[in-house]
Amino acid sequence: MPVEFLGIAATNDGSETTPRSGAAFDKEYTLRLARAHEEHGWDRVLFAYGSGSPDPAPAAAYIASKLDHLQILLAHRPNVSYPTFAAKTFATLDQISDGRLTVHFITGGNDREQGREGDTLTKDERYTRTREYIRIVKKIWTTRESFDHEGEHYRFHDFVSDVFPVQQPRPDVSFGGSSPAAYAAGGAEADIYCLWGEPLAKTAEQIENVKAAAKAAGRTDVPRIQVAFRPIIAPTEELAWEKAHRTVGAIKARRERGEAITKRHNGHARPQAATPQNVGSQRLIAIAEAGERYDRALWTPTAAATGGAGNSNALVGTPETVAQALLDYYDLGVDILSARGYDLLGDAIDFGRYVIPIVREEVAKRDAERAARGTQSLAAVNG
């Protein structure tokens, strides 16, 4: 099966190790980073969502109008707009990009972050809302006749859109999460199911959970699987591990500086983060507490240093080592590999130059061998 690579479409040069050097939306840097991905073998980039961050949809439209091939994964939270409005926005962006859009729906795993934009629903209520929202968006994308909707969270009448996606029947829907409610929602609605990087055995368990949820929802197909990592590569193993330890040191130092600034301004340091509410982060913390190194190259101190924040487990080693580690996940059934370094621009270029070609070559070999075995089996049956 083909393999795809997802990078990050950051709107500034800040990361967990380095504060940004300019505005939150740096138009020149946004284009420079996206172009580096397009020119170095990546398939798509993620425009992430944060309550106070630049709006990802117009940023994505800007990139789509400047680049010819790079695909877009647009993150969207259902609480921030009505589904009729969102469906038109997505369809318009698919038109601007000539059919290069995938939409990633975020249910929201943190009550405080959701509350910043007025979302007061419980986590279970949010999952129910997300499922309803996705179904409405899909119907708007594919329906040419006006319709009414009377649901638990949304009600409208006599709606039909006048703008439709380029992609037929519709763009893909992406979804993520590690709780039973997430598996149920994503298993039912997602074309792509996104996981954070965990040890191989735990990733295999999650894939089975997604498959079971899809079957329980009555699907005959299953979502494609995406897994995300923070690669730390260098020409030798020794240099890669030195770089990894420097990276964790920089993460910790930046967090400590942030606490010191808070104490200076407010008279007290920011309290230590409580146990995260979302199951995915809880899993990352538990994995880090159980051990630092797993499988071929998985390293957990980066996740521990950030409190299990999002995509935070690293793959450490030479490009060859990291490529082989990614192939281990490919062999589990993962066909979308998400990677984001800590030097966003430099790491995107290095990963594209040195890791992606190895993975693509090995996947091509696997596909050729599989095809050859299929031909031999067919010949044996017909012989």
CSV table of C-alpha atoms in Angstrom, one decimal, residues 47-242:
chain,number,residue,atom,x,y,z
A,47,PHE,CA,-2.7,23.5,9.9
A,48,ALA,CA,-3.3,23.0,13.6
A,49,TYR,CA,-5.9,24.7,15.8
A,50,GLY,CA,-5.5,26.6,19.1
A,51,SER,CA,-8.0,28.9,20.9
A,52,GLY,CA,-5.7,31.9,20.6
A,53,SER,CA,-3.7,31.0,17.5
A,54,PRO,CA,-4.1,32.4,14.0
A,55,ASP,CA,-7.1,31.0,12.1
A,56,PRO,CA,-5.9,28.0,10.2
A,57,ALA,CA,-8.4,28.2,7.3
A,58,PRO,CA,-7.2,31.4,5.7
A,59,ALA,CA,-3.6,30.5,6.4
A,60,ALA,CA,-4.3,27.2,4.5
A,61,ALA,CA,-5.9,29.1,1.7
A,62,TYR,CA,-2.9,31.3,1.4
A,63,ILE,CA,-0.5,28.3,1.1
A,64,ALA,CA,-2.9,26.5,-1.3
A,65,SER,CA,-2.9,29.5,-3.6
A,66,LYS,CA,1.0,29.7,-3.6
A,67,LEU,CA,1.9,26.0,-4.0
A,68,ASP,CA,0.9,23.5,-6.6
A,69,HIS,CA,1.1,20.0,-5.1
A,70,LEU,CA,1.3,20.1,-1.3
A,71,GLN,CA,-1.9,18.7,0.3
A,72,ILE,CA,-3.6,20.3,3.3
A,73,LEU,CA,-4.9,18.8,6.5
A,74,LEU,CA,-7.0,21.5,8.2
A,75,ALA,CA,-7.8,21.1,11.9
A,76,HIS,CA,-11.2,22.3,13.0
A,77,ARG,CA,-13.1,22.3,16.3
A,78,PRO,CA,-16.9,21.9,15.9
A,79,ASN,CA,-17.6,24.4,18.8
A,80,VAL,CA,-16.2,27.4,16.8
A,81,SER,CA,-18.7,27.5,13.9
A,82,TYR,CA,-22.0,26.2,12.8
A,83,PRO,CA,-21.7,23.1,10.5
A,84,THR,CA,-23.5,24.8,7.6
A,85,PHE,CA,-20.9,27.6,7.7
A,86,ALA,CA,-18.0,25.2,8.1
A,87,ALA,CA,-19.0,23.0,5.2
A,88,LYS,CA,-19.0,26.0,2.9
A,89,THR,CA,-15.6,27.1,4.2
A,90,PHE,CA,-14.1,23.6,3.6
A,91,ALA,CA,-15.7,23.3,0.1
A,92,THR,CA,-14.3,26.8,-0.8
A,93,LEU,CA,-10.9,25.8,0.4
A,94,ASP,CA,-11.1,22.5,-1.6
A,95,GLN,CA,-11.8,24.7,-4.7
A,96,ILE,CA,-8.9,27.0,-3.9
A,97,SER,CA,-6.5,24.1,-3.5
A,98,ASP,CA,-7.9,22.1,-6.6
A,99,GLY,CA,-8.9,19.2,-4.4
A,100,ARG,CA,-6.1,19.0,-1.9
A,101,LEU,CA,-8.0,19.3,1.3
A,102,THR,CA,-8.6,16.9,4.2
A,103,VAL,CA,-10.4,18.1,7.3
A,104,HIS,CA,-9.3,16.9,10.8
A,105,PHE,CA,-12.1,17.3,13.3
A,106,ILE,CA,-11.0,17.9,16.9
A,107,THR,CA,-13.5,17.0,19.7
A,108,GLY,CA,-11.3,18.7,22.4
A,109,GLY,CA,-9.7,16.9,25.3
A,110,ASN,CA,-9.3,19.8,27.7
A,111,ASP,CA,-12.2,21.6,29.4
A,112,ARG,CA,-10.2,24.8,30.0
A,113,GLU,CA,-9.0,25.1,26.4
A,114,GLN,CA,-12.5,24.5,25.1
A,115,GLY,CA,-13.9,27.0,27.6
A,116,ARG,CA,-11.7,29.7,26.2
A,117,GLU,CA,-14.0,29.9,23.2
A,118,GLY,CA,-17.2,29.4,25.1
A,119,ASP,CA,-17.5,25.6,24.9
A,120,THR,CA,-19.1,24.3,28.1
A,121,LEU,CA,-20.1,20.8,27.1
A,122,THR,CA,-18.7,17.7,28.9
A,123,LYS,CA,-16.3,15.5,27.0
A,124,ASP,CA,-19.0,12.9,26.3
A,125,GLU,CA,-21.3,15.6,25.0
A,126,ARG,CA,-18.5,16.9,22.8
A,127,TYR,CA,-18.1,13.5,21.2
A,128,THR,CA,-21.8,13.3,20.5
A,129,ARG,CA,-21.7,16.8,19.0
A,130,THR,CA,-18.7,16.0,16.8
A,131,ARG,CA,-20.4,12.9,15.3
A,132,GLU,CA,-23.5,15.0,14.5
A,133,TYR,CA,-21.3,17.8,13.1
A,134,ILE,CA,-19.3,15.5,10.8
A,135,ARG,CA,-22.5,13.9,9.4
A,136,ILE,CA,-24.0,17.2,8.7
A,137,VAL,CA,-20.8,18.4,6.9
A,138,LYS,CA,-20.7,15.2,4.8
A,139,LYS,CA,-24.3,15.6,3.8
A,140,ILE,CA,-23.8,19.3,2.8
A,141,TRP,CA,-20.8,18.3,0.7
A,142,THR,CA,-22.8,15.7,-1.2
A,143,THR,CA,-26.4,16.9,-1.3
A,144,ARG,CA,-27.7,19.2,-4.1
A,145,GLU,CA,-31.2,19.5,-2.7
A,146,SER,CA,-32.2,21.6,0.4
A,147,PHE,CA,-32.8,19.7,3.6
A,148,ASP,CA,-33.8,20.1,7.2
A,149,HIS,CA,-31.9,18.9,10.2
A,150,GLU,CA,-33.3,18.3,13.7
A,151,GLY,CA,-30.6,16.9,15.9
A,152,GLU,CA,-29.4,17.0,19.5
A,153,HIS,CA,-27.0,19.9,19.0
A,154,TYR,CA,-28.0,21.5,15.6
A,155,ARG,CA,-31.2,22.5,14.0
A,156,PHE,CA,-31.8,24.2,10.7
A,157,HIS,CA,-34.2,24.2,7.8
A,158,ASP,CA,-34.2,24.3,4.0
A,159,PHE,CA,-30.4,24.5,3.6
A,160,VAL,CA,-28.5,23.8,0.5
A,161,SER,CA,-25.0,24.9,-0.3
A,162,ASP,CA,-24.0,26.6,-3.6
A,163,VAL,CA,-20.3,25.6,-3.3
A,164,PHE,CA,-19.1,22.0,-3.4
A,165,PRO,CA,-15.7,20.3,-3.1
A,166,VAL,CA,-13.6,19.5,-6.1
A,167,GLN,CA,-13.1,16.0,-4.6
A,168,GLN,CA,-15.9,13.6,-5.3
A,169,PRO,CA,-17.8,12.5,-3.5
A,170,ARG,CA,-16.2,14.6,-0.8
A,171,PRO,CA,-12.8,15.3,0.9
A,172,ASP,CA,-11.6,12.9,3.5
A,173,VAL,CA,-12.4,13.3,7.2
A,174,SER,CA,-9.6,12.8,9.7
A,175,PHE,CA,-10.2,12.1,13.5
A,176,GLY,CA,-8.1,11.2,16.5
A,177,GLY,CA,-8.3,10.0,20.1
A,178,SER,CA,-7.5,7.1,22.4
A,179,SER,CA,-10.6,6.8,24.5
A,180,PRO,CA,-13.6,4.4,23.9
A,181,ALA,CA,-15.7,7.4,22.9
A,182,ALA,CA,-13.0,8.5,20.4
A,183,TYR,CA,-12.8,5.0,18.9
A,184,ALA,CA,-16.6,4.9,18.6
A,185,ALA,CA,-16.9,8.3,16.9
A,186,GLY,CA,-13.8,7.9,14.7
A,187,GLY,CA,-14.5,4.3,13.9
A,188,ALA,CA,-17.9,5.3,12.6
A,189,GLU,CA,-17.1,8.5,10.7
A,190,ALA,CA,-13.4,8.9,9.9
A,191,ASP,CA,-11.6,8.1,6.7
A,192,ILE,CA,-8.3,8.6,8.5
A,193,TYR,CA,-7.8,7.8,12.2
A,194,CYS,CA,-4.9,9.6,13.9
A,195,LEU,CA,-2.8,8.2,16.8
A,196,TRP,CA,0.1,9.6,18.7
A,197,GLY,CA,3.3,7.6,18.6
A,198,GLU,CA,3.4,4.8,21.1
A,199,PRO,CA,5.3,1.5,21.4
A,200,LEU,CA,4.5,-0.9,18.6
A,201,ALA,CA,2.5,-3.3,20.8
A,202,LYS,CA,0.3,-0.5,22.1
A,203,THR,CA,-0.1,0.9,18.6
A,204,ALA,CA,-1.2,-2.5,17.4
A,205,GLU,CA,-3.8,-2.6,20.2
A,206,GLN,CA,-5.2,0.8,19.2
A,207,ILE,CA,-5.4,-0.2,15.5
A,208,GLU,CA,-7.5,-3.2,16.6
A,209,ASN,CA,-9.7,-0.9,18.7
A,210,VAL,CA,-10.3,1.3,15.7
A,211,LYS,CA,-11.1,-1.7,13.5
A,212,ALA,CA,-13.6,-3.1,16.0
A,213,ALA,CA,-15.3,0.3,16.3
A,214,ALA,CA,-15.7,0.6,12.6
A,215,LYS,CA,-17.2,-2.9,12.5
A,216,ALA,CA,-19.5,-2.1,15.4
A,217,ALA,CA,-20.7,1.0,13.4
A,218,GLY,CA,-21.7,-1.3,10.5
A,219,ARG,CA,-18.8,-0.3,8.2
A,220,THR,CA,-17.4,-2.8,5.7
A,221,ASP,CA,-14.2,-0.7,5.4
A,222,VAL,CA,-11.8,0.6,8.1
A,223,PRO,CA,-10.1,4.0,8.5
A,224,ARG,CA,-6.6,4.5,7.3
A,225,ILE,CA,-4.2,4.8,10.2
A,226,GLN,CA,-1.9,7.8,10.9
A,227,VAL,CA,0.7,7.8,13.6
A,228,ALA,CA,2.7,10.9,14.7
A,229,PHE,CA,6.3,11.3,16.0
A,230,ARG,CA,9.0,13.8,16.8
A,231,PRO,CA,12.1,12.6,14.9
A,232,ILE,CA,15.5,13.5,16.2
A,233,ILE,CA,18.1,12.5,13.6
A,234,ALA,CA,21.8,13.0,13.1
A,235,PRO,CA,24.6,11.4,11.0
A,236,THR,CA,25.6,9.0,13.8
A,237,GLU,CA,23.8,7.3,16.6
A,238,GLU,CA,26.0,9.0,19.2
A,239,LEU,CA,25.3,12.5,17.7
A,240,ALA,CA,21.6,11.7,17.5
A,241,TRP,CA,21.4,10.8,21.2
A,242,GLU,CA,23.4,13.9,22.2
